[in-house]
Short mmCIF file of C-alpha atoms in Angstrom, two decimals:
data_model
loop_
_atom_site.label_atom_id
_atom_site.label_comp_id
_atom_site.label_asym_id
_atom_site.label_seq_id
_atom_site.Cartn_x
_atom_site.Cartn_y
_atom_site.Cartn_z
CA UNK Y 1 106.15 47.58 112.25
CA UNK Y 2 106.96 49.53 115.44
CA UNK Y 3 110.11 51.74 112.76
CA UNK Y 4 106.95 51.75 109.98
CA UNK Y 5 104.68 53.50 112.67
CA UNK Y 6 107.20 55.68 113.99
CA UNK Y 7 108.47 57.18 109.99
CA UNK Y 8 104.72 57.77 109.40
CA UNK Y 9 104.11 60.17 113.08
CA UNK Y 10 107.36 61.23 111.78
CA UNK Y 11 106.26 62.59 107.76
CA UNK Y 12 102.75 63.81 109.55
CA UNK Y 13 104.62 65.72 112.27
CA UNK Y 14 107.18 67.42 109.42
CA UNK Y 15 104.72 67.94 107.11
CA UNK Y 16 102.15 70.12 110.05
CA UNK Y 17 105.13 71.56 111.10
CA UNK Y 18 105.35 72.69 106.49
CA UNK Y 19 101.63 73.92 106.49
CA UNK Y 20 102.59 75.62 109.48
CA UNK Y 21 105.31 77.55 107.97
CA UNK Y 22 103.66 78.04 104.54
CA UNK Y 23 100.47 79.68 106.28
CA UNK Y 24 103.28 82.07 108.16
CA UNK Y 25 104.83 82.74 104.84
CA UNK Y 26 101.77 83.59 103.46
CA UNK Y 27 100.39 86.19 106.26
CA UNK Y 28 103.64 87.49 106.20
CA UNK Y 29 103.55 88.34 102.48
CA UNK Y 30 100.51 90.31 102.78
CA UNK Y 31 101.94 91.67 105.82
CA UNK Y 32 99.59 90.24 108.24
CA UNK Y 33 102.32 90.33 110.97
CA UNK Y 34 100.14 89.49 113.74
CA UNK Y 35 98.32 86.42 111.53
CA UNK Y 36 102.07 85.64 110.92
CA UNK Y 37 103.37 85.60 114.18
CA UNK Y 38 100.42 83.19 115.11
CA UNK Y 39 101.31 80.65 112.70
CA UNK Y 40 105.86 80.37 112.90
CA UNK Y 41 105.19 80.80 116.82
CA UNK Y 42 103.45 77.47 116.68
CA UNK Y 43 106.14 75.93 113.71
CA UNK Y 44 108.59 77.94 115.80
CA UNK Y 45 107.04 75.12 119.34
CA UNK Y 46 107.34 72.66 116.94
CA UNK Y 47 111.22 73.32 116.66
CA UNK Y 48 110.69 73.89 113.22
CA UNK Y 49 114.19 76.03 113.07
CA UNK Y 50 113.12 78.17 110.20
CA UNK Y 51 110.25 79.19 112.17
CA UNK Y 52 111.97 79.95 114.86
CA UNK Y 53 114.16 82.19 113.09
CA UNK Y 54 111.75 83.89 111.27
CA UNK Y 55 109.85 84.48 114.65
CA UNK Y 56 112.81 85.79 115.85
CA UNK Y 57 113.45 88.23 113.06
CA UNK Y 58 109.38 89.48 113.94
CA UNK Y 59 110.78 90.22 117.38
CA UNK Y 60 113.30 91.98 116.44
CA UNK Y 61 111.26 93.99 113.82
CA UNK Y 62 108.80 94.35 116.04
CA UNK Y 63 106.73 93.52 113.75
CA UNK Y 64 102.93 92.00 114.90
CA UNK Y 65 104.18 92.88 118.45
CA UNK Y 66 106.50 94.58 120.57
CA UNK Y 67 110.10 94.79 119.91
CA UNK Y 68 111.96 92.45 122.19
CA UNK Y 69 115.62 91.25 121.60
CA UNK Y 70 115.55 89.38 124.45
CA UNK Y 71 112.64 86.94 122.58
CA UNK Y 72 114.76 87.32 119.74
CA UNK Y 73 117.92 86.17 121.06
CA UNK Y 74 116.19 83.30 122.72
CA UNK Y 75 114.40 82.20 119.16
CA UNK Y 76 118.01 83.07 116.98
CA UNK Y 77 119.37 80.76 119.33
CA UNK Y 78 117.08 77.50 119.64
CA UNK Y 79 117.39 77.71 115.85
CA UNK Y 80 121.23 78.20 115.49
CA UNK Y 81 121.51 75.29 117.89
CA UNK Y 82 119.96 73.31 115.40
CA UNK Y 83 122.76 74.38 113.05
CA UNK Y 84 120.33 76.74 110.82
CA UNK Y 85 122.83 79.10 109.56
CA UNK Y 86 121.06 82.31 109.51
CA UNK Y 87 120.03 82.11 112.89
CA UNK Y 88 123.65 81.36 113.68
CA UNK Y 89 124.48 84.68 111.67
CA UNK Y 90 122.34 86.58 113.11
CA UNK Y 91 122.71 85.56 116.68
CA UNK Y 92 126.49 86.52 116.18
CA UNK Y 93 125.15 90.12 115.12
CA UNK Y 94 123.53 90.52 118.60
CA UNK Y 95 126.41 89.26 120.36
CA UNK Y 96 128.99 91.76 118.75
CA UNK Y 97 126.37 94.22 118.41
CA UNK Y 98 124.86 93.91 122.75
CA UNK Y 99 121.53 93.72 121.95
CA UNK Y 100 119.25 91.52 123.88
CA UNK Y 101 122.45 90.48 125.83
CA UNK Y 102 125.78 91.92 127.32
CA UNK Y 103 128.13 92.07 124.27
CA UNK Y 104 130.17 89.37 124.41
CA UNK Y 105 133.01 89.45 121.30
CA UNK Y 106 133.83 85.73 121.79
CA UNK Y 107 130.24 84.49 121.36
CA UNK Y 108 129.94 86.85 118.31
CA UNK Y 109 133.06 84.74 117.34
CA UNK Y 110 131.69 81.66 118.01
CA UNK Y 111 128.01 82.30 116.11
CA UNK Y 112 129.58 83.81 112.97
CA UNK Y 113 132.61 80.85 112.98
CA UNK Y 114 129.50 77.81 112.78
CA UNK Y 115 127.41 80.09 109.99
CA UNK Y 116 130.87 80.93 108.25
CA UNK Y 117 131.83 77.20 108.40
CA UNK Y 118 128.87 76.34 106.35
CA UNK Y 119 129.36 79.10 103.72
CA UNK Y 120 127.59 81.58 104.68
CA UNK Y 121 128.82 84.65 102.63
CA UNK Y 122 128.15 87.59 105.64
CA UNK Y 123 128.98 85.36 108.26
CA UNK Y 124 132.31 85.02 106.81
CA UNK Y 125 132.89 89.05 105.94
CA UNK Y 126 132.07 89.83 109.60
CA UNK Y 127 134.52 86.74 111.31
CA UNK Y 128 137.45 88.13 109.35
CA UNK Y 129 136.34 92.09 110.64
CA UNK Y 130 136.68 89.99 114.36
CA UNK Y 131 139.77 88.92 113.23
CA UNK Y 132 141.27 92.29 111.57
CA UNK Y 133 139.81 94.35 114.55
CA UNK Y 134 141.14 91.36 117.48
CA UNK Y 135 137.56 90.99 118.93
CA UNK Y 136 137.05 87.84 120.65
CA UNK Y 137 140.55 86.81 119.36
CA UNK Y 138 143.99 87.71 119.21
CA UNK Y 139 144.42 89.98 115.56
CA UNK Y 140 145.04 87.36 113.08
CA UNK Y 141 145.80 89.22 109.84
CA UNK Y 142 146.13 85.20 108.16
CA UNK Y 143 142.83 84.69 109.55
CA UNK Y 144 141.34 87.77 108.30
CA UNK Y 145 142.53 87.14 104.60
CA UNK Y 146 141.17 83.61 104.61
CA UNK Y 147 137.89 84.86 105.61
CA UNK Y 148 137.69 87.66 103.57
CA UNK Y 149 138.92 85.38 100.47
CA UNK Y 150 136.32 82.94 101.10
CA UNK Y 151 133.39 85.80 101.14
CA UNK Y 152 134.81 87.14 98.65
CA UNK Y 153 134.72 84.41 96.13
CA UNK Y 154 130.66 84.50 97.48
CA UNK Y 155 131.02 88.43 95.53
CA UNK Y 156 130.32 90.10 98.75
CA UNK Y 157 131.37 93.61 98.37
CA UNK Y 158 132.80 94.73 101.08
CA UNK Y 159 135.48 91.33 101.26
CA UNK Y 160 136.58 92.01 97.89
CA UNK Y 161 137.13 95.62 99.21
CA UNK Y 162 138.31 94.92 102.61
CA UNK Y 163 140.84 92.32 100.55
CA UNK Y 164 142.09 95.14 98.51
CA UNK Y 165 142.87 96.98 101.39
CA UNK Y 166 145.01 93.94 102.73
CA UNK Y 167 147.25 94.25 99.93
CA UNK Y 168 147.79 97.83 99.74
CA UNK Y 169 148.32 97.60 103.27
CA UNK Y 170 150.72 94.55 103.35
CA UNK Y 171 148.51 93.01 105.97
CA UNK Y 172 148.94 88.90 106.00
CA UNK Y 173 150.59 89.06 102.68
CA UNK Y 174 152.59 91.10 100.75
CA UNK Y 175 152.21 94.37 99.54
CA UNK Y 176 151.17 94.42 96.22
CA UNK Y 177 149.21 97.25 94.51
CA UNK Y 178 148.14 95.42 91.72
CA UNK Y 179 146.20 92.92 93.70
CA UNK Y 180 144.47 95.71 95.71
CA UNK Y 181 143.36 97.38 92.25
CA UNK Y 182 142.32 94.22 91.21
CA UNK Y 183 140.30 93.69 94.14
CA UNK Y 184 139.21 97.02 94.31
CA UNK Y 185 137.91 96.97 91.04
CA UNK Y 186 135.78 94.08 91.65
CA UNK Y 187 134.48 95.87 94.74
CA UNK Y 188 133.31 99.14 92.92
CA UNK Y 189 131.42 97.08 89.89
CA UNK Y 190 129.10 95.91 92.01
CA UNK Y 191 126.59 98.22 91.56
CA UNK Y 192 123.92 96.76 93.94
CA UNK Y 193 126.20 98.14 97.05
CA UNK Y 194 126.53 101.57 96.30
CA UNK Y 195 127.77 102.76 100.21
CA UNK Y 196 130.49 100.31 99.35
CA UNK Y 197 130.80 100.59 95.70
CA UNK Y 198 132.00 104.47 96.40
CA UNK Y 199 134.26 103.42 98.91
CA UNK Y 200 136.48 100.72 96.46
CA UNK Y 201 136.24 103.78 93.77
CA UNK Y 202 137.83 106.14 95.88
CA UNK Y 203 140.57 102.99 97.19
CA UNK Y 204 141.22 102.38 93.53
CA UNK Y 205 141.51 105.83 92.71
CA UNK Y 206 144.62 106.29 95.89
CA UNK Y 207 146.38 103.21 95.01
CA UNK Y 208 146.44 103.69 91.30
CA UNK Y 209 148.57 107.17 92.16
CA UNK Y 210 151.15 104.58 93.79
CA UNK Y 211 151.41 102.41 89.82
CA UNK Y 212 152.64 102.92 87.00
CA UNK Y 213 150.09 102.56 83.66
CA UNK Y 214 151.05 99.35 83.01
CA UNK Y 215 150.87 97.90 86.47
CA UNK Y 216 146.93 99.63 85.99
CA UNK Y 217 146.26 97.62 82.94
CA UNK Y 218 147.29 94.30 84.60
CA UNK Y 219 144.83 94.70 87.66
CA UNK Y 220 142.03 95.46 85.45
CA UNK Y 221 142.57 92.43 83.38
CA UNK Y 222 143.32 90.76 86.07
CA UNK Y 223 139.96 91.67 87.59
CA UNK Y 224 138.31 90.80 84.25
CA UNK Y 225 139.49 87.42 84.05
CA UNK Y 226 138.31 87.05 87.88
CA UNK Y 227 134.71 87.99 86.99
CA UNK Y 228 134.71 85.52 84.92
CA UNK Y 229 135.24 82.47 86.31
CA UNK Y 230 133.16 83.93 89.06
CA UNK Y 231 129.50 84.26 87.33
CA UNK Y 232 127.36 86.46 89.64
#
């Protein structure tokens, strides 16, 4: 009786905590920041971790009230301690970034390492820039390609770019051009990332001087047969 009574506080608590968040979502939509604030600061009490993230995003924003990364820090963090990913993400960007806190490389490390871990696409591009760039961590060019790979298979644009540039460079593997106009090529057909999508054109463009024609005509099928097993 006493496990019956304690499931059913449990489904009403879960379910306030959902009408909570769905009345945030709402205000929010119509951009009723302060009505929204109201309603994921009290999901956000709750420890509704979504809530809290989202509460922290408003502080950051400054959006229904004054911008404060301190209050955003402390809300990124109560959620990413809950494992929510985003929050985890995010709370790494502060860290590397100093905002609402001393910069601290290693904590950066640590946030994006727990979102990256559960496949978080962004996450996983920016722990393999710690790792090519040595903040928080000894340079680890194996590292970096790992993470990179793994973002990359996500289709994030600046991994498959940042991958090319691995193997032109010979950086944790061999040098091979044809693998850095391969990945290079994936890079600069996403067209949603145009910042980065003119960056992989212009790094496909240098390391196709360095190949011969045919070596050119491998990468791109190469890169075609990629895309493919990779539906976006």
């Amino acid at each position: 009786m006493k496990i019956l009574i304690a499931f059913a506080l449990y489904l009403c608590i879960t379910t306030a905590q959902a009408d909570l968040f769905d009345d945030a979502a709402a205000a929010y939509g119509r951009a009723d920041y302060a009505e929204a604030l109201k309603w994921y600061r009290l999901a956000a009490e709750q420890g509704d971790a979504f809530a809290q993230y989202n509460l922290a995003l408003m502080y950051n924003k400054g959006q229904g009230i004054p911008q404060d990364y301190a209050e955003a820090l402390k809300w990124h963090r109560l959620a990413a301690e809950q494992g929510d990913a985003f929050a985890q993400f995010a709370l790494g960007n502060m860290y590397r970034s100093g905002l609402g806190t001393p910069q601290d490389y290693a904590e950066a490390l640590k946030w994006y390492r727990l979102a990256a871990e559960q496949g978080d696409a962004k996450a996983q591009y920016n722990l393999a820039l710690m790792y090519d760039d040595g903040h928080g961590t000894p340079q680890d060019y194996a590292e970096t390609i790992k993470w990179y790979r793994l973002s990359a298979e996500q289709g994030h644009a600046m991994a498959l770019n940042n991958l090319g540039l691995m193997y032109d460079n010979g950086h944790g593997v061999l040098q091979d051009y044809v693998e850095a106009h391969k990945w290079f090529n994936l890079a600069a057909s996403r067209k949603t990332e145009e910042d980065s999508r003119k960056r992989s054109i212009k790094n496909r463009g240098i390391v196709a001087k360095l190949m011969t024609p045919a070596q050119v005509a491998e990468a791109q099928k190469l890169a075609k047969q990629w895309d493919k097993s990779h539906p976006r």
